[in-house]
Coordinates of C-alpha atoms in Angstrom, one line a residue:
X4 CA 0.0 0.0 0.0
X5 CA 1.4 3.4 -0.9
X6 CA 2.1 5.8 1.9
X7 CA 0.4 9.2 1.8
X8 CA 3.1 10.8 3.9
X9 CA 5.0 13.6 2.2
X10 CA 8.8 13.2 2.0
X11 CA 11.6 15.5 0.9
X12 CA 13.1 12.7 -1.0
X13 CA 10.0 11.9 -3.2
X14 CA 9.8 13.1 -6.8
X15 CA 6.8 15.3 -7.2
X16 CA 5.1 17.3 -10.0
X17 CA 3.2 20.6 -9.9
X18 CA 0.6 20.2 -12.7
X19 CA -2.2 22.4 -14.3
X20 CA -5.4 20.7 -15.4
X21 CA -7.8 22.4 -17.8
X22 CA -11.3 21.2 -18.5
X23 CA -14.9 21.0 -17.2
X24 CA -16.1 18.9 -14.2
X25 CA -13.0 19.2 -12.1
X26 CA -14.7 17.8 -9.0
X27 CA -15.4 14.6 -10.9
X28 CA -11.6 14.1 -11.6
X29 CA -10.7 14.9 -8.0
X30 CA -13.2 12.3 -6.7
X31 CA -11.8 9.6 -9.0
X32 CA -8.3 10.4 -7.7
X33 CA -9.4 10.1 -4.1
X34 CA -11.1 6.7 -4.8
X35 CA -7.8 5.4 -6.2
X36 CA -6.1 6.7 -3.1
X37 CA -3.9 9.1 -5.0
X38 CA -2.3 11.7 -2.7
X39 CA -3.2 15.2 -3.9
X40 CA -1.6 18.3 -2.4
X41 CA -1.7 22.1 -2.8
X42 CA -5.0 22.0 -4.8
X43 CA -5.9 25.5 -6.1
X44 CA -9.0 26.0 -8.2
X45 CA -8.6 29.2 -10.2
X46 CA -11.9 29.1 -12.1
X47 CA -14.4 26.6 -13.5
X48 CA -12.0 25.2 -16.1
X49 CA -8.5 25.5 -14.5
X50 CA -6.9 24.1 -11.3
X51 CA -3.3 23.4 -10.1
X52 CA -2.2 20.7 -7.7
X53 CA 0.9 18.7 -6.7
X54 CA 1.1 14.9 -7.2
X55 CA 3.8 12.3 -7.0
X56 CA 5.6 11.6 -10.3
X57 CA 4.7 7.9 -10.1
X58 CA 0.9 8.8 -9.8
X59 CA 0.9 11.3 -12.7
X60 CA 0.3 8.7 -15.4
X61 CA -2.6 7.3 -13.5
X62 CA -4.2 10.8 -13.1
X63 CA -3.9 11.3 -16.8
X64 CA -5.5 7.9 -17.4
X65 CA -8.4 8.8 -15.2
X66 CA -8.9 12.1 -17.0
X67 CA -8.8 10.4 -20.4
X68 CA -9.3 13.0 -23.2
X69 CA -11.5 15.3 -21.2
X70 CA -8.6 17.4 -19.7
X71 CA -5.4 18.9 -20.8
X72 CA -2.5 18.3 -18.4
X73 CA 0.6 20.6 -18.2
X74 CA 3.6 20.1 -15.9
X75 CA 4.5 23.5 -14.4
X76 CA 7.5 22.4 -12.2
X77 CA 9.0 19.4 -10.4
X78 CA 11.0 18.8 -7.3
X79 CA 12.6 16.1 -5.1
X80 CA 16.0 14.4 -5.1
X81 CA 15.9 13.2 -8.7
X82 CA 15.5 16.7 -10.3
X83 CA 18.1 18.0 -7.8
X84 CA 20.7 15.4 -8.7
X85 CA 19.9 15.8 -12.4
X86 CA 20.4 19.5 -12.2
X87 CA 23.7 19.1 -10.4
X88 CA 25.0 16.4 -12.8
X89 CA 24.1 18.5 -15.8
X90 CA 26.2 21.4 -14.4
X91 CA 29.9 20.3 -14.4
X92 CA 31.1 23.6 -13.1
X93 CA 28.9 23.3 -10.1
X94 CA 30.1 19.8 -9.4
X95 CA 33.7 20.9 -9.6
X96 CA 33.0 23.8 -7.3
X97 CA 31.4 21.6 -4.7
X98 CA 34.2 19.1 -4.9
X99 CA 36.8 21.9 -4.4
X100 CA 34.8 23.2 -1.5
X101 CA 34.7 19.8 0.2
X102 CA 38.4 19.3 -0.5
X103 CA 39.3 22.6 1.1
X104 CA 37.1 21.8 4.2
X105 CA 38.8 18.5 4.6
X106 CA 42.3 19.7 3.8
X107 CA 42.3 22.5 6.4
X108 CA 41.3 20.0 9.1
X109 CA 44.7 18.3 8.6
X110 CA 46.7 21.3 10.0
X111 CA 47.0 23.3 13.3
X112 CA 45.4 26.7 12.7
X113 CA 45.7 28.1 16.3
X114 CA 47.8 27.4 19.4
X115 CA 46.5 28.5 22.8
X116 CA 49.0 28.4 25.7
X117 CA 47.9 28.5 29.3
X118 CA 49.5 28.2 32.7
X119 CA 53.0 29.7 32.2
X120 CA 54.4 32.3 34.5
X121 CA 58.2 31.9 34.5
X122 CA 58.4 32.0 30.7
X123 CA 57.2 34.4 28.0
X124 CA 54.7 33.2 25.5
X125 CA 57.3 33.9 22.8
X126 CA 59.7 31.4 24.5
X127 CA 57.1 28.7 24.8
X128 CA 56.0 29.2 21.1
X129 CA 59.6 29.0 19.9
X130 CA 60.1 25.8 21.9
X131 CA 56.9 24.3 20.4
X132 CA 58.1 25.3 16.9
X133 CA 61.5 23.7 17.5
X134 CA 59.6 20.6 18.6
X135 CA 57.5 20.6 15.4
X136 CA 54.2 22.3 16.4
X137 CA 53.3 25.7 14.9
X138 CA 50.4 27.4 13.1
X139 CA 50.3 25.5 9.8
X140 CA 52.0 22.3 11.0
X141 CA 50.3 18.9 10.4
X142 CA 48.2 17.6 13.2
X143 CA 49.5 14.0 12.7
X144 CA 52.5 14.5 15.0
X145 CA 53.7 12.5 18.0
X146 CA 52.3 14.5 21.0
X147 CA 54.1 12.4 23.6
X148 CA 57.4 13.1 21.9
X149 CA 56.6 16.8 21.8
X150 CA 55.8 16.7 25.6
X151 CA 59.2 15.1 26.4
X152 CA 60.9 17.8 24.3
X153 CA 59.2 20.5 26.3
X154 CA 60.1 18.9 29.6
X155 CA 63.7 18.8 28.4
X156 CA 63.9 22.4 27.1
X157 CA 61.8 24.3 29.7
X158 CA 63.2 24.5 33.2
X159 CA 61.1 23.7 36.3
X160 CA 58.1 22.3 34.5
X161 CA 56.0 19.8 36.5
X162 CA 53.3 19.0 33.9
X163 CA 52.7 19.6 30.1
X164 CA 49.3 18.9 28.6
X165 CA 48.6 19.1 24.8
X166 CA 45.0 18.7 23.7
X167 CA 43.8 18.9 20.1
X168 CA 40.3 20.3 19.6
X169 CA 39.7 20.2 15.9
X170 CA 42.4 22.6 14.4
X171 CA 43.0 24.2 17.8
X172 CA 45.9 23.0 19.9
X173 CA 45.6 23.7 23.6
X174 CA 48.9 23.7 25.5
X175 CA 48.9 23.8 29.3
X176 CA 52.1 24.2 31.3
X177 CA 52.2 23.7 35.1
X178 CA 55.4 25.0 36.6
X179 CA 56.9 23.2 39.6
X180 CA 57.7 24.9 42.9
X181 CA 61.4 25.4 44.0
X182 CA 62.0 24.4 47.6
X183 CA 64.9 26.3 48.8
X184 CA 67.0 24.3 51.3
X185 CA 67.5 26.1 54.6
X186 CA 71.2 26.3 55.6
X187 CA 71.7 25.0 59.1
X188 CA 74.1 27.6 60.5
X189 CA 74.7 25.5 63.6
X190 CA 76.1 22.6 61.7
X191 CA 80.0 22.7 61.6
X192 CA 81.5 22.7 58.2
X193 CA 84.6 23.7 56.1
X194 CA 84.7 25.8 53.0
X195 CA 86.4 23.6 50.4
X196 CA 87.4 24.1 46.7
X197 CA 84.8 23.0 44.2
X198 CA 87.4 23.1 41.4
X199 CA 91.1 23.5 40.7
X200 CA 92.8 26.9 40.6
X201 CA 95.4 29.3 42.0
X202 CA 94.1 31.1 45.1
X203 CA 93.8 34.9 44.6
X204 CA 92.0 36.1 47.7
X205 CA 90.6 34.5 50.9
X206 CA 88.2 36.5 53.0
X207 CA 87.1 34.4 56.1
X208 CA 84.0 35.5 58.0
X209 CA 83.8 32.5 60.3
X210 CA 86.6 30.0 60.6
X211 CA 90.3 30.3 59.9
X212 CA 92.2 30.6 56.7
X213 CA 93.8 27.4 55.5
X214 CA 95.5 28.5 52.3
X215 CA 97.7 31.4 51.1
X216 CA 97.5 33.6 48.0
X217 CA 99.1 31.9 45.1
X218 CA 98.6 28.3 46.4
X219 CA 97.3 25.8 43.8
X220 CA 94.4 23.9 45.2
X221 CA 92.6 20.8 44.0
X222 CA 88.9 20.1 44.2
X223 CA 88.0 19.2 47.8
X224 CA 91.0 21.0 49.5
X225 CA 90.1 23.0 52.6
X226 CA 90.1 26.7 52.1
X227 CA 88.5 28.0 55.3
X228 CA 88.7 25.5 58.2
X229 CA 85.7 25.1 60.5
X230 CA 87.8 23.5 63.3
X231 CA 89.5 26.2 65.4
X232 CA 92.3 25.2 67.8
X233 CA 92.0 26.8 71.2
X234 CA 94.4 26.9 74.2
X235 CA 93.2 25.1 77.3
X236 CA 92.8 27.3 80.4
X237 CA 91.6 24.5 82.7
X238 CA 93.4 24.4 86.1
X239 CA 95.9 21.6 86.3
X240 CA 96.2 21.2 82.5
X241 CA 99.6 21.8 80.7
X242 CA 99.9 25.2 79.0
X243 CA 100.5 23.5 75.7
X244 CA 97.3 21.4 75.9
X245 CA 95.2 22.2 72.8
X246 CA 91.6 21.4 72.0
X247 CA 89.3 22.4 69.1
X248 CA 86.1 24.3 68.6
X249 CA 83.9 23.6 65.6
X250 CA 82.1 26.3 63.7
X251 CA 80.1 26.8 60.6
X252 CA 82.8 28.2 58.4
X253 CA 81.8 31.2 56.2
X254 CA 83.7 33.4 53.7
X255 CA 84.6 34.2 50.2
X256 CA 87.4 32.6 48.2
X257 CA 88.4 33.6 44.7
X258 CA 90.9 31.8 42.4
X259 CA 92.5 32.2 39.0
X260 CA 91.4 29.4 36.8
X261 CA 92.9 28.9 33.3
X262 CA 91.1 27.5 30.3
X263 CA 92.5 26.3 27.0
X264 CA 90.7 26.1 23.7
X265 CA 92.0 25.2 20.2
X266 CA 90.3 26.3 16.9
X267 CA 91.2 25.5 13.3
X268 CA 90.8 28.4 10.8
X269 CA 91.1 28.1 7.1
X270 CA 94.0 30.1 5.6
X271 CA 91.9 31.0 2.5
X272 CA 88.3 32.2 2.1
X273 CA 86.0 31.5 -0.8
X274 CA 84.5 34.8 -2.1
X275 CA 81.3 35.1 -4.2
X276 CA 81.4 37.8 -6.8
X277 CA 78.1 38.8 -8.7
X278 CA 78.2 38.7 -12.5
X279 CA 75.2 41.0 -12.9
X280 CA 73.0 38.3 -14.3
X281 CA 69.8 37.3 -12.5
X282 CA 66.2 36.0 -12.8
X283 CA 63.2 35.8 -10.6
X284 CA 61.8 32.7 -9.1
X285 CA 58.4 31.9 -7.4
X286 CA 57.7 29.4 -4.7
X287 CA 54.2 28.1 -3.6
X288 CA 53.8 26.1 -0.4
X289 CA 50.5 24.3 0.5
X290 CA 50.8 22.6 3.8
X291 CA 54.0 20.6 3.6
X292 CA 54.1 20.5 -0.2
X293 CA 56.4 23.0 -2.0
X294 CA 56.6 23.9 -5.6
X295 CA 59.4 26.2 -6.8
X296 CA 60.1 27.4 -10.4
X297 CA 63.8 27.3 -9.5
X298 CA 63.6 23.5 -9.6
X299 CA 62.4 23.7 -13.1
X300 CA 64.6 26.5 -14.4
X301 CA 68.1 27.1 -13.1
X302 CA 70.7 28.2 -15.8
X303 CA 73.5 29.1 -13.4
X304 CA 76.1 26.7 -11.9
X305 CA 76.6 28.9 -8.9
X306 CA 74.0 31.4 -7.6
X307 CA 72.8 33.2 -4.5
X308 CA 69.1 33.6 -3.8
X309 CA 67.7 36.7 -2.2
X310 CA 64.2 36.7 -0.7
X311 CA 62.1 39.7 -1.9
X312 CA 58.5 39.1 -0.7
X313 CA 56.7 36.4 1.2
X314 CA 52.9 36.2 1.8
X315 CA 51.6 33.6 4.3
X316 CA 48.2 32.6 5.4
X317 CA 46.4 29.9 7.5
X318 CA 42.9 30.0 6.0
X319 CA 41.2 28.3 4.3
X320 CA 44.4 26.2 4.7
X321 CA 48.1 26.9 5.4
X322 CA 49.9 28.4 2.4
X323 CA 52.7 30.7 1.5
X324 CA 53.8 32.5 -1.7
X325 CA 57.2 34.0 -2.1
X326 CA 59.2 35.8 -4.7
X327 CA 63.0 35.6 -4.8
X328 CA 65.8 37.0 -6.9
X329 CA 68.5 34.5 -8.1
X330 CA 71.9 36.1 -8.8
X331 CA 74.6 34.4 -10.7
X332 CA 78.0 34.6 -8.9
X333 CA 81.6 33.6 -9.6
X334 CA 83.8 31.9 -7.0
X335 CA 87.4 32.8 -6.2
X336 CA 89.6 32.4 -3.1
X337 CA 91.7 34.9 -1.2
X338 CA 94.1 34.6 1.7
X339 CA 92.6 35.6 5.1
X340 CA 94.4 38.2 7.2
X341 CA 95.4 37.6 10.8
X342 CA 92.9 40.3 12.0
X343 CA 90.0 38.4 10.3
X344 CA 90.9 35.1 11.9
X345 CA 91.3 36.8 15.3
X346 CA 87.9 38.4 14.9
X347 CA 86.3 35.0 14.1
X348 CA 88.1 33.3 17.0
X349 CA 87.0 35.9 19.5
X350 CA 83.4 35.4 18.4
X351 CA 83.8 31.6 19.1
X352 CA 85.5 32.3 22.5
X353 CA 82.6 34.5 23.6
X354 CA 80.2 31.7 22.8
X355 CA 82.4 29.2 24.8
X356 CA 82.5 31.6 27.8
X357 CA 78.7 32.0 27.7
X358 CA 78.1 28.2 27.5
X359 CA 80.9 26.8 29.8
X360 CA 81.9 29.4 32.3
X361 CA 79.8 30.4 35.4
X362 CA 77.9 33.7 35.0
X363 CA 79.9 35.5 37.7
X364 CA 83.2 34.8 36.0
X365 CA 85.6 37.7 35.5
X366 CA 88.1 37.4 32.5
X367 CA 91.5 38.6 33.6
X368 CA 93.6 37.7 30.5
X369 CA 93.3 36.2 27.1
X370 CA 96.1 35.1 24.8
X371 CA 96.0 33.8 21.2
X372 CA 98.8 31.7 19.6
X373 CA 98.8 31.0 15.8
X374 CA 100.4 28.0 14.2
X375 CA 100.5 27.5 10.4
X376 CA 99.8 24.0 9.3
X377 CA 99.6 24.0 5.5
X378 CA 96.2 25.5 4.6
X379 CA 95.0 25.4 8.2
X380 CA 95.8 27.9 10.9
X381 CA 95.6 26.4 14.4
X382 CA 94.7 29.0 17.0
X383 CA 95.4 28.1 20.6
X384 CA 93.6 30.3 23.1
X385 CA 94.5 30.6 26.8
X386 CA 91.9 32.4 29.1
X387 CA 92.7 33.3 32.7
X388 CA 89.5 33.8 34.7
X389 CA 88.7 34.9 38.3
X390 CA 86.0 32.8 40.0
X391 CA 84.6 32.0 43.4
X392 CA 85.5 28.4 44.2
X393 CA 84.2 27.8 47.8
X394 CA 81.5 25.4 48.8
X395 CA 80.5 24.0 52.2
X396 CA 81.5 20.6 53.4
X397 CA 80.1 19.1 56.6
X398 CA 82.7 18.3 59.3
X399 CA 82.5 14.7 60.6
X400 CA 83.7 14.8 64.1
X401 CA 85.9 11.7 64.7
X402 CA 88.3 10.4 67.3
X403 CA 90.5 13.5 67.5
X404 CA 87.5 15.6 68.5
X405 CA 86.3 13.1 71.1
X406 CA 89.9 12.9 72.6
X407 CA 90.0 16.7 72.8
X408 CA 86.7 16.8 74.6
X409 CA 87.8 14.1 77.1
X410 CA 91.0 16.0 77.8
X411 CA 89.1 19.1 78.6
X412 CA 86.8 17.3 81.1
X413 CA 89.7 15.8 83.1

């Protein structure tokens, strides 16, 4: 039995019927259980109504030759699909639209960072970029690996959470608390050297000086002693009877510490000289795919590329377009001067000092020694620095202290 319920998916026709005795035709359709909708009687010989396409032939059969039937319009999924399939440009546009919608879901369009206090947002974003996450990067990355990278690069981080919500990356950072250890001023200790060096100055606040200026000390040598010998004044004790008093040694000790570095410098430098010839190249990047005209056309054996203009965007998907100028150059070599090598070595030394020496280090002297080895110049550098070298070391009171205490009680 046919359903009389209307459906968006059904194929329907809006028809016009012209002829006399319209009520007779409507009655016959109702007897045949034909659904009729939107019946509009305009006059005695004309009416319009909507019927299903599958019932149209039956309505015409019931009307026989008494009426003239005209299809005014049609609707439903079949006409809709037919119209779409007949318009290739429309199909292509819909396909491109669906592709763009899908393609932009593959990339991170926004990064939201929460919870940081000890870092700037720029530092966190740069760390994320170094780990592989930035606006325009693919979402299919190893988030656990990225978390480990953040733990390693950001100091004092207790928790890192990364949650992907569509194209939005939510990064939450929880910083740990630093528990400062309280120094027990009542515990006896020595001030000992934490590295090797030549003693420059000893300034005891508590305790007695154990080394002289110019002495070479190794790591662990006592600089300021926390055990102070005292003369016994007990009645009946010999005048030369000594005992010890233990204190929490305090003070400042500085030492001269030398460092040696060796750098190899090329005796000759390769110089690029422009010939005056050039051409322009274009590069288009969609996501992680890159197309450059330079890969198709490159007439020069040696060239230098100069970026002129770059346009970037994230919507509807990550893209960039850049224009560059490719200049042809000629290569030739020239001998480097001593001043150029010294300038380059000094730059390397500053980086070494920044990375390897403590922040409070004072540089006293710097010497460079050049040795010619064929086409390589070996540069030996000696740096003399002034640093604090003292650290606390707890005194373990042993048999000597117990013996001194017993002597004092006799």
